[in-house]
Amino acid sequence: MATITTTATLSFHSQNPIKTLPSFSLSNIPFSISKTNFTSVANFSLSIPASKSNNASSPLNRYSRFSCNCISTATPNTNYEFSDSSSEVELRLSLVGLDIQSSRDIFVDADGTSLVVQVQHSGSHITLIETNKMFEKIKPAETIWFIDDDQLVINMKKQDPDLKWPDIVESWESLTAGSMQLLKGASIFLVGDSTEINQKVARELAVGLGYTLLDTQELLETFAKQTIDSWVLAEGSDSVAEAECAILESLSSHVRAVVSTLGGKQGAAGKAYKWQHLYAGFTVWLSQTEALDEDSAKEEARKNVKDRSVAYSNADVVVKLQGWDSDHAKSVAQASLSALKQLILSDKKLPGKKSLYIRLGCRGDWPNIKPPGWDPSNEAESIS
C-alpha cells in the first residue's frame, strides 16, 4: 500500500509591528515575507512525507517543500462588486468622480495572490484596492481589464476552477464562508499547552463557521462534578487525560464541531499514544513561542516536527503565537482557517480520508489507512 503524503501547515502570529524581512530560501525554494502591522499573519506551508510507521512518535525523514504566503489588511474599499463564474472571478471598481481620461490613467497589477489597482487623478496616484492575499491563486497572464461606463472591470482566471470564492480578499468573512466547502463537515480539534487559548479560539471558530462548540474541560467537569484542578490533586493528571481520551472517543464521530481540548500534562493531546481519536478531525496546534520573527518560528517548528519530541507535532496545522491576548482570538482563528485552507487545497481528498478513518473505527492508522478488518493489536503483537 502506497504511503500517503500529508501536509502540515505553520502560521506565525505576532501582535507587534514588524518591518519587511529580506527574501531567503530553503531547499532552493524562493521564500519571502512581508508584514505590515500587528493584524498581519504570515502563513508557512510545510509539506513532509508521512512516516511509514503507525507509531505516532516515529520521526519523519525529510522535508520536501517549504513556502510562505502572507495575509495583510487590504486597502479599505467597500465600493466594489465581486462575482465568481466558476473558471474566473470578476471585480468591478467604481470610477465615479475620478475623471479618468484614458486607460493610461489606470494601473492594474495582479500577480498570483496579490492585487494592486491604482488610478492617476489630479497628478497623484489613488489606490482603489491593494492586497497581498486574494482568496486564492489566479493565472496572472490571463488577467484582462477594461472600462465599462463608470466602472473598472477586472477578469481573473482562477487556478482552481472548482473552488468557489466568497470574496476577492482573504478575510475572516471570506474564510468562514469559503471553509465550509473545503471542510465538508469535518470537525476541528484545537490542541496546545493552554486550555484558555484553545477555548477562546475554538469559540471564535465555532461562531464563524456555524459549528457546534464542544469543550472537553466543561464536559469533564460536568461529568465528574469537580474542577480539573481538584481532579488532578485527587487522582493525578494521568487520570484526567484518560478520561478526556474517553470523551474524545465519543466526540470523534461528530461532524461540524469545533472541539477545545485540555492543555498541559492533564490533556490527552499532550500524549502521543492518545491521538487515535483526534485524527478523526483536522487538528490545530496553538503553540506559544518566544521567537521574535518568522525565521526563528520556522526553525522552531522544523525542530518540533522533525524530532517529534512534542505530541502536539502530530497536528495537521501549527499556529505559532508570539504572546497572547484574548482580544486577538479572532485573528488567531483566522490564521488557523487560512492554514487549514492551504492544507486541504494541497490535497482535496483529506476531508474524505478523515470520514473514512471515522467509518473504519478510528483505529490509529492515520494517515496510512489500512483495509477493513485490520487489527492494530495484531500488528503490535507481530512487531513485538
XYZ file of C-alpha atoms in Angstrom, residues 2 12 44 58 82 90 152 187 203 208 247 272 286 294 305 307 325 330 338:
19
model
C 1.471 3.352 -1.039
C 3.156 32.717 12.776
C 4.215 29.000 6.314
C 8.155 7.963 14.955
C -17.455 40.868 -6.935
C -14.752 39.391 -11.796
C -13.230 49.357 -13.976
C -14.650 18.715 12.753
C -15.290 29.810 20.362
C -17.686 31.945 12.421
C -14.564 11.965 25.832
C 1.292 10.852 21.519
C -1.863 26.622 19.023
C 9.069 34.274 11.332
C 8.170 18.311 13.602
C 12.228 15.192 16.368
C -4.200 38.488 24.241
C -10.343 36.042 16.177
C -6.123 30.178 6.402
